One Martini backbone bead per residue (centre of mass of N, CA, C, O) as a GRO file, in nm:
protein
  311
    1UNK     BB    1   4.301  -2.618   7.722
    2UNK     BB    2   4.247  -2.359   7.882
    3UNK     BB    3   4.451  -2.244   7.707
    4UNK     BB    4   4.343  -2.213   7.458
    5UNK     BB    5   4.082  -2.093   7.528
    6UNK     BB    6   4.256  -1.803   7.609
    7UNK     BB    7   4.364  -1.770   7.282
    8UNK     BB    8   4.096  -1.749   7.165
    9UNK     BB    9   3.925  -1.531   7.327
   10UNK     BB   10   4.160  -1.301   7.251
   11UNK     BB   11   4.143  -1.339   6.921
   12UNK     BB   12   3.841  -1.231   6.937
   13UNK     BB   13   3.872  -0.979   7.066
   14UNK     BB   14   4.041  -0.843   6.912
   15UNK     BB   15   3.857  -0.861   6.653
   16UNK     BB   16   3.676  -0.707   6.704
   17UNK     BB   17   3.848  -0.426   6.806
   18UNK     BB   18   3.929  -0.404   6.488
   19UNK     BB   19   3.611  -0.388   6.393
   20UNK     BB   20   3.557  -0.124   6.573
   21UNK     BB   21   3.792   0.050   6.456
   22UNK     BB   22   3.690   0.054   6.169
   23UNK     BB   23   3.455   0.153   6.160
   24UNK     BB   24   3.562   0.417   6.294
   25UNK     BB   25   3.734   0.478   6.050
   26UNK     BB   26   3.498   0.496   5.833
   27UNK     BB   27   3.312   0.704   5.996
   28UNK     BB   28   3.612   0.937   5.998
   29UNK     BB   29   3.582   0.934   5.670
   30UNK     BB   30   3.722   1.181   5.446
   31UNK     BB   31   3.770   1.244   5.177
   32UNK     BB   32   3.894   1.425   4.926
   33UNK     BB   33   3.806   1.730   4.732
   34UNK     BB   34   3.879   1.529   4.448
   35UNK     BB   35   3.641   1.260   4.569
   36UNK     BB   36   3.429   1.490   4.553
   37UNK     BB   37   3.090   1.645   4.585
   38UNK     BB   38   3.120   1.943   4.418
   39UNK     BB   39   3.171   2.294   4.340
   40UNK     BB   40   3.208   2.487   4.021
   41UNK     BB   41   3.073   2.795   3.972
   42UNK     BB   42   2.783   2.744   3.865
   43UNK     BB   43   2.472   2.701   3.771
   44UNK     BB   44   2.182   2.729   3.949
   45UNK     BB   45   1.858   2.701   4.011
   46UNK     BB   46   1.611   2.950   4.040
   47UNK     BB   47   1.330   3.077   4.194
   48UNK     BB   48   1.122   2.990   3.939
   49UNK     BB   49   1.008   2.687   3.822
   50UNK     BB   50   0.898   2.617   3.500
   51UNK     BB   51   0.692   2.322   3.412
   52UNK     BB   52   0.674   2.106   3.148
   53UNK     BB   53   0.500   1.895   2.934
   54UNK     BB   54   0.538   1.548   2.773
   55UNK     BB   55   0.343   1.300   2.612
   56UNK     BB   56   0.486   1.028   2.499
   57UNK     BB   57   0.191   0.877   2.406
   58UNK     BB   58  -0.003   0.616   2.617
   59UNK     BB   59  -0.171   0.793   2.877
   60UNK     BB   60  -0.368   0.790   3.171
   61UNK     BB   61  -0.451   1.041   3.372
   62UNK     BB   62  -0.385   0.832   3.632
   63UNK     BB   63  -0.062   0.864   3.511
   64UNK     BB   64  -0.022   1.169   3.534
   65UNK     BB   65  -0.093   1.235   3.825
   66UNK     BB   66   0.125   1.086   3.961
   67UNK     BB   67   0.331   1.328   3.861
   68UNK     BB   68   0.182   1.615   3.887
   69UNK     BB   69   0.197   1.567   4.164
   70UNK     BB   70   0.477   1.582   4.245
   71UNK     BB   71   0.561   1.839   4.132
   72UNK     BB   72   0.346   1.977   4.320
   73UNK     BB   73   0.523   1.873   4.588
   74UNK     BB   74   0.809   2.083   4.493
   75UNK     BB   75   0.731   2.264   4.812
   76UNK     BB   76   0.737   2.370   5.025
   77UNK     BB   77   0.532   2.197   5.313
   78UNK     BB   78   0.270   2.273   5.471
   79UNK     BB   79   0.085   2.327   5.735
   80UNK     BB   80   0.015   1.997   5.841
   81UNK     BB   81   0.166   1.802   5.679
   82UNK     BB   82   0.276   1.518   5.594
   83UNK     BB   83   0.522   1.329   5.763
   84UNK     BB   84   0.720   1.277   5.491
   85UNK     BB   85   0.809   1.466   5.238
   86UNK     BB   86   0.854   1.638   4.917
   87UNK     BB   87   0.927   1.910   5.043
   88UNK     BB   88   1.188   1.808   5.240
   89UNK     BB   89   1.331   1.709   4.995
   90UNK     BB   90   1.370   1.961   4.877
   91UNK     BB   91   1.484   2.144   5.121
   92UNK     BB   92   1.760   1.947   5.097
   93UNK     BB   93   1.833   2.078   4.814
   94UNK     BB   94   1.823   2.394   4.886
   95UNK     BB   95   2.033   2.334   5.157
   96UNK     BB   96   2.291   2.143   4.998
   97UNK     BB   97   2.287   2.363   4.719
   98UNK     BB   98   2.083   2.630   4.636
   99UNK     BB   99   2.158   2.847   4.856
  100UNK     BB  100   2.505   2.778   4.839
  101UNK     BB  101   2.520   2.912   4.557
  102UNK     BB  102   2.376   3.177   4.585
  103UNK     BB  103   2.567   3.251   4.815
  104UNK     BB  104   2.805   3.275   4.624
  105UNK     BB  105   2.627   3.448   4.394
  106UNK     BB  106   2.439   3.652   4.494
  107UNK     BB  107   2.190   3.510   4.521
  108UNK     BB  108   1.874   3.418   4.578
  109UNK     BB  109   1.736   3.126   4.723
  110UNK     BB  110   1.465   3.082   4.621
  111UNK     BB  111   1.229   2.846   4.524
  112UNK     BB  112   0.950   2.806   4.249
  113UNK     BB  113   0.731   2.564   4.147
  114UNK     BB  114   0.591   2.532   3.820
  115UNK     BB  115   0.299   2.401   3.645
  116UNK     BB  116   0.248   2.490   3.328
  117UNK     BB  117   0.209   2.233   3.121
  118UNK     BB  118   0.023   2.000   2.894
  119UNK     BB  119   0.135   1.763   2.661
  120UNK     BB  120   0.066   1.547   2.378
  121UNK     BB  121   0.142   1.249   2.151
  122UNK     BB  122  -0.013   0.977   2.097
  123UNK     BB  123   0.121   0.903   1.805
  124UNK     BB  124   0.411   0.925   1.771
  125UNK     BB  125   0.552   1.178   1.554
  126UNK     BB  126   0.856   0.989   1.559
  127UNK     BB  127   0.842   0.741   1.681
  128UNK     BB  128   0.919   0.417   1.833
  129UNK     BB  129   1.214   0.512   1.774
  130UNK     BB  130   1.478   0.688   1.924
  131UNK     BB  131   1.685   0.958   1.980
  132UNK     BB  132   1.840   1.160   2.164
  133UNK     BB  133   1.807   1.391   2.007
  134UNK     BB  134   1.465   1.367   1.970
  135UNK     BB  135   1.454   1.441   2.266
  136UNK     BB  136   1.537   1.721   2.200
  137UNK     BB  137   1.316   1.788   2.013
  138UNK     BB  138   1.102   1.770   2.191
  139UNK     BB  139   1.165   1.963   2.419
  140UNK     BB  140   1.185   2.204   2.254
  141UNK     BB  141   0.857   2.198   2.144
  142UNK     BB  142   0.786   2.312   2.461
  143UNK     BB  143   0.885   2.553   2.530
  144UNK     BB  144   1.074   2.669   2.733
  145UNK     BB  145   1.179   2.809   2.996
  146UNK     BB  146   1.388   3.050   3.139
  147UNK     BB  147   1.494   2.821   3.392
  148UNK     BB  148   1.322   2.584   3.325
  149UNK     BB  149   1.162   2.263   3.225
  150UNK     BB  150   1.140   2.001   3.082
  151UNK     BB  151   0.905   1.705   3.012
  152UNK     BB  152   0.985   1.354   2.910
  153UNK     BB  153   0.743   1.130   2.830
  154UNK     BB  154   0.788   0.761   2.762
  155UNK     BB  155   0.627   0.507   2.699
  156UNK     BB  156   0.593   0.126   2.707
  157UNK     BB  157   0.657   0.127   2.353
  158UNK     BB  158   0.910   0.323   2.365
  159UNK     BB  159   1.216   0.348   2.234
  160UNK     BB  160   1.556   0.439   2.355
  161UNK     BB  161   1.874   0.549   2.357
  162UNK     BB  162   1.966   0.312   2.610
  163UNK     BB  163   1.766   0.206   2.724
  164UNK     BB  164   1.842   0.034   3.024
  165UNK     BB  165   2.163  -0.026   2.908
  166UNK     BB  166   2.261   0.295   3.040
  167UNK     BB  167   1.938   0.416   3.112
  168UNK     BB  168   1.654   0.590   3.243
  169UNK     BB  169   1.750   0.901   3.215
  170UNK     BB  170   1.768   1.236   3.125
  171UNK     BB  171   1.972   1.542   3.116
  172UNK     BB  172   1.964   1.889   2.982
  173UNK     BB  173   2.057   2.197   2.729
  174UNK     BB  174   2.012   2.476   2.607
  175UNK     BB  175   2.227   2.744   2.556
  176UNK     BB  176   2.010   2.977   2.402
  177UNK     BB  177   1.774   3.018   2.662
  178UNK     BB  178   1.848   2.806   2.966
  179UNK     BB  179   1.720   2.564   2.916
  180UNK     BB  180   1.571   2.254   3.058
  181UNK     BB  181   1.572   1.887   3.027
  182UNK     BB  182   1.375   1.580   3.089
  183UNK     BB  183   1.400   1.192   3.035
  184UNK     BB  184   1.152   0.956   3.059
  185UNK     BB  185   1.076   0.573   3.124
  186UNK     BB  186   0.851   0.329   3.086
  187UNK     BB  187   0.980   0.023   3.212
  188UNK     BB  188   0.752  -0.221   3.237
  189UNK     BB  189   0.841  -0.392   2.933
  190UNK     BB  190   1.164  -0.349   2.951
  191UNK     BB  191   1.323  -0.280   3.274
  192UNK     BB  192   1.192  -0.285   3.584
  193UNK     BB  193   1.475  -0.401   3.712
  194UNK     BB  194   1.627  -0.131   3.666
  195UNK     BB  195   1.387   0.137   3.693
  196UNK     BB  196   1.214   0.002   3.916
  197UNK     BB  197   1.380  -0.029   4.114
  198UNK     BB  198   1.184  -0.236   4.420
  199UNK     BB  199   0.934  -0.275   4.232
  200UNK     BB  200   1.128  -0.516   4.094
  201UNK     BB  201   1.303  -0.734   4.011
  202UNK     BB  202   1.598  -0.766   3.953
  203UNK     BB  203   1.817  -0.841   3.748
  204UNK     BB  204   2.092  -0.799   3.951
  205UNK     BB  205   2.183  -0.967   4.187
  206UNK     BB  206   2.030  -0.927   4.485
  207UNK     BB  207   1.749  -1.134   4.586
  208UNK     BB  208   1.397  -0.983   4.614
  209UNK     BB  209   1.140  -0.918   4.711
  210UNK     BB  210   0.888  -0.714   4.597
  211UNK     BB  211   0.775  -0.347   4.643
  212UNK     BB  212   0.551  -0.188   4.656
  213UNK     BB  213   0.343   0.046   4.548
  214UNK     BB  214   0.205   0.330   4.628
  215UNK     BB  215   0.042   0.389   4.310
  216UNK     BB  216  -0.027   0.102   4.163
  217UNK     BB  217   0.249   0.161   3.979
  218UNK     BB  218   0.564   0.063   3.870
  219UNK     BB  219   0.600   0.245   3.622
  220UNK     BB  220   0.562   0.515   3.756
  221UNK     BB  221   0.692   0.506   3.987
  222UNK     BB  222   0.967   0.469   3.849
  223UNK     BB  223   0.953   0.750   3.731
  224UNK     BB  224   1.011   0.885   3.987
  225UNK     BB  225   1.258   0.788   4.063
  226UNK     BB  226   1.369   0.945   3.835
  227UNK     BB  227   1.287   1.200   3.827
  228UNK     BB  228   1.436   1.298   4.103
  229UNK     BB  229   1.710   1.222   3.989
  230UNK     BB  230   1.699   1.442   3.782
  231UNK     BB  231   1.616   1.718   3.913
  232UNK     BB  232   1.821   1.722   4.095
  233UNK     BB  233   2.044   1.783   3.866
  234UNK     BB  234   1.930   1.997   3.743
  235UNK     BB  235   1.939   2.219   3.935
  236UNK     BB  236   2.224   2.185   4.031
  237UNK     BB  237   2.318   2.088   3.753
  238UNK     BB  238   2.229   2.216   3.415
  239UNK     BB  239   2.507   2.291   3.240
  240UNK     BB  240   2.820   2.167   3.401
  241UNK     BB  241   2.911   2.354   3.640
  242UNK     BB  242   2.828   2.297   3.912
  243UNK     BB  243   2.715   1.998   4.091
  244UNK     BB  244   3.002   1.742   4.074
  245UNK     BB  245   3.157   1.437   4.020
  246UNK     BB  246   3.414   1.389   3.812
  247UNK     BB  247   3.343   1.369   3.469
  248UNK     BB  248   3.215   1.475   3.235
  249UNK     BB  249   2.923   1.338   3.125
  250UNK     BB  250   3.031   1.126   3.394
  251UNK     BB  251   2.891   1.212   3.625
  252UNK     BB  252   2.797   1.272   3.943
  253UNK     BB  253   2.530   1.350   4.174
  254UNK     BB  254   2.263   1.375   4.409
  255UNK     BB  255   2.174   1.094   4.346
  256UNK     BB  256   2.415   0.901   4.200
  257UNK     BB  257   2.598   0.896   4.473
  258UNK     BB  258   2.333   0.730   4.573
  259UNK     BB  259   2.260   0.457   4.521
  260UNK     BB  260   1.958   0.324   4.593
  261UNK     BB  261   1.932   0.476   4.805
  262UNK     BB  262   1.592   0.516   5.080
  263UNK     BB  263   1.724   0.452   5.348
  264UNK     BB  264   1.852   0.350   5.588
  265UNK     BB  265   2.072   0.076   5.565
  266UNK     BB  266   2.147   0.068   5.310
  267UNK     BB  267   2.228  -0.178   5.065
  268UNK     BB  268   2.302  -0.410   4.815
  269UNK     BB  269   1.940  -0.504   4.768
  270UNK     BB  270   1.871  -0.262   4.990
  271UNK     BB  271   1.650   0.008   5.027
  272UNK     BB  272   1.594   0.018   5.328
  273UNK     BB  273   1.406   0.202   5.575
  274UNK     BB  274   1.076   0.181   5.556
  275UNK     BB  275   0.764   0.269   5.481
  276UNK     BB  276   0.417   0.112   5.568
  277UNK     BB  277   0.153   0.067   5.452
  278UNK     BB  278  -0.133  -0.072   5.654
  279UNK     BB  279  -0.309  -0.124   5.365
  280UNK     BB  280  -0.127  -0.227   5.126
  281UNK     BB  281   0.203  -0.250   5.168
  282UNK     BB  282   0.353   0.011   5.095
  283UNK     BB  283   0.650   0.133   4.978
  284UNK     BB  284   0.770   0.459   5.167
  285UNK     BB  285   0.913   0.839   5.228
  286UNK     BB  286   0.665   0.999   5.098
  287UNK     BB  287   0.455   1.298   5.100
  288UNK     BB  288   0.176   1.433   4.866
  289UNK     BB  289  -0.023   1.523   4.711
  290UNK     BB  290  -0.356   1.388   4.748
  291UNK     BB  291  -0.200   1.165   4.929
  292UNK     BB  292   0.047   1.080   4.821
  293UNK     BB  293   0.292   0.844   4.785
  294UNK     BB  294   0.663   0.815   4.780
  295UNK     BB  295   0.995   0.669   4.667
  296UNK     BB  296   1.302   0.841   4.723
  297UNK     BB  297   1.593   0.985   4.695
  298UNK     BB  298   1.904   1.011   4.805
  299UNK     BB  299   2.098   1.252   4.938
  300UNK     BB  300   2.369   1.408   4.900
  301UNK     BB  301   2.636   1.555   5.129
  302UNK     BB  302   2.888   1.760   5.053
  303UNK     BB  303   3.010   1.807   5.376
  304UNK     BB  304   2.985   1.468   5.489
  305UNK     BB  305   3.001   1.232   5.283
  306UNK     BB  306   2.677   1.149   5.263
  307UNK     BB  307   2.369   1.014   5.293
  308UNK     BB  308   2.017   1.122   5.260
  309UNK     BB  309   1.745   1.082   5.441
  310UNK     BB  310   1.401   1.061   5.524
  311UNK     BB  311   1.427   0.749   5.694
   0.00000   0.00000   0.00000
């Protein structure tokens, strides 16, 4: 029995040892150069990037605030702002991506966000089932300047071609001005389980009580985390040949590198270990203008090829 027990614990040690040496080789395995999110030397936004906004549908004051206290969050936080902020997670797209294509096509590499307009669209113009197209159509409307952006969202009882079923966001540009557009919709009646995960039960997979939302607004919280990671996209890779992994058309960005991840050890149905506000009970990982909490995804690494987290 003695020898027994003793091939027994030999056994159990050996695997642990394999179990921490396999840990360290997935630790220090870094992919090959051609399975990376890497530059393709093409241009990224810099400089002042002035942003226009539409809201297309049913938006109330206080939904609209959501987002534009976020907009005016993105730009290097204020000395004595509350930390972690929206401005540091900016501030690790400028190090991570702006800076480093800047200075590689010779060009100033600071970047200052401008909140340029907002204008409504409430009776919904082209009607409430859209097509790609047409959302190009709107972007178009509100006239970006030249390396600016504009900014379409709709309501929560308009349909957008692909919505829910194959994206919750798109970003795109336009070639004749150089100017770039990002779509985003209000998921919270149509899908807020794939849009606005973790803030409602997710559709499929390992399932969690949801986590509150920070500005208690499921449908609008979803909006900014899908809105981050269109930014993130769109400074990056604004043309499609910047920063991106993949082929075109379906690559993988700065922030869609990490899905699912906005904490620290996130895995597959856990979105990572969050801070949570003491008086609400809400998760979040960035604190914005006007006492706003946001909460916002992982950037890619592409030097370390990790997700970069702000908690």
């Amino acid at each position: 029995m003695a020898t027994i027990a003793l091939v027994v614990v030999a056994m159990v040690l050996s695997l642990a040892q394999l179990s921490a040496g396999s840990r360290r080789l997935m630790e220090l395995y870094v992919p090959p150069e051609s399975d990376r999110l890497t530059y393709h030397q093409g241009g990224v936004l810099s400089g002042d990037i002035p942003v226009s906004i539409l809201w297309y549908g049913k938006f109330t004051p206080a939904q609209r605030s959501i987002v534009s206290d976020f907009v005016v969050s993105l730009n290097s936080a204020p000395d004595g702002a509350a930390t972690p902020s929206v401005g540091q997670w900016w501030g690790t797209i400028e190090q991570l991506y702006l800076s480093k294509a800047a200075a590689a096509n010779g060009e100033a590499a600071a970047t200052h966000v401008l909140l340029a307009e907002q204008v409504t669209d409430e009776q919904c113009s082209l009607g409430t089932s859209l097509t790609l197209a047409q959302i190009d159509q709107l972007a178009a409307s509100i006239g970006a300047k030249k390396g600016g952006i504009a900014l379409v969202f709709t309501d929560e009882d308009v349909a957008v071609e692909g919505f829910c079923s194959s994206r919750c966001g798109r970003h795109g540009s336009s070639a004749g001005d150089d100017s770039t557009h990002i779509w985003v919709g209000n998921s919270v009646k149509q899908c807020p389980g794939q849009c606005a995960w973790p803030f409602a039960q997710p559709q499929y997979g390992p399932q969690r009580a949801p986590l509150v939302a920070p500005n208690g607004n499921v449908g609008m919280d979803g909006m900014v985390m899908v809105l981050a990671t269109m930014v993130a996209g769109t400074v990056s890779n604004p043309y499609g040949d910047g920063y991106y992994q993949g082929p075109k058309g379906a690559s993988l960005e700065a922030c869609t590198a990490c899905p699912g991840v906005y904490g620290s050890g996130a895995y597959p149905g856990y979105a990572g270990n969050l801070l949570v506000d003491p008086t609400t009970g809400a998760s979040y990982n960035a604190n914005g203008a006007n006492g706003r909490k946001y909460l916002l995804p992982a950037l890619y690494d592409p030097a370390t090829a990790s997700c970069n987290t702000l908690v």
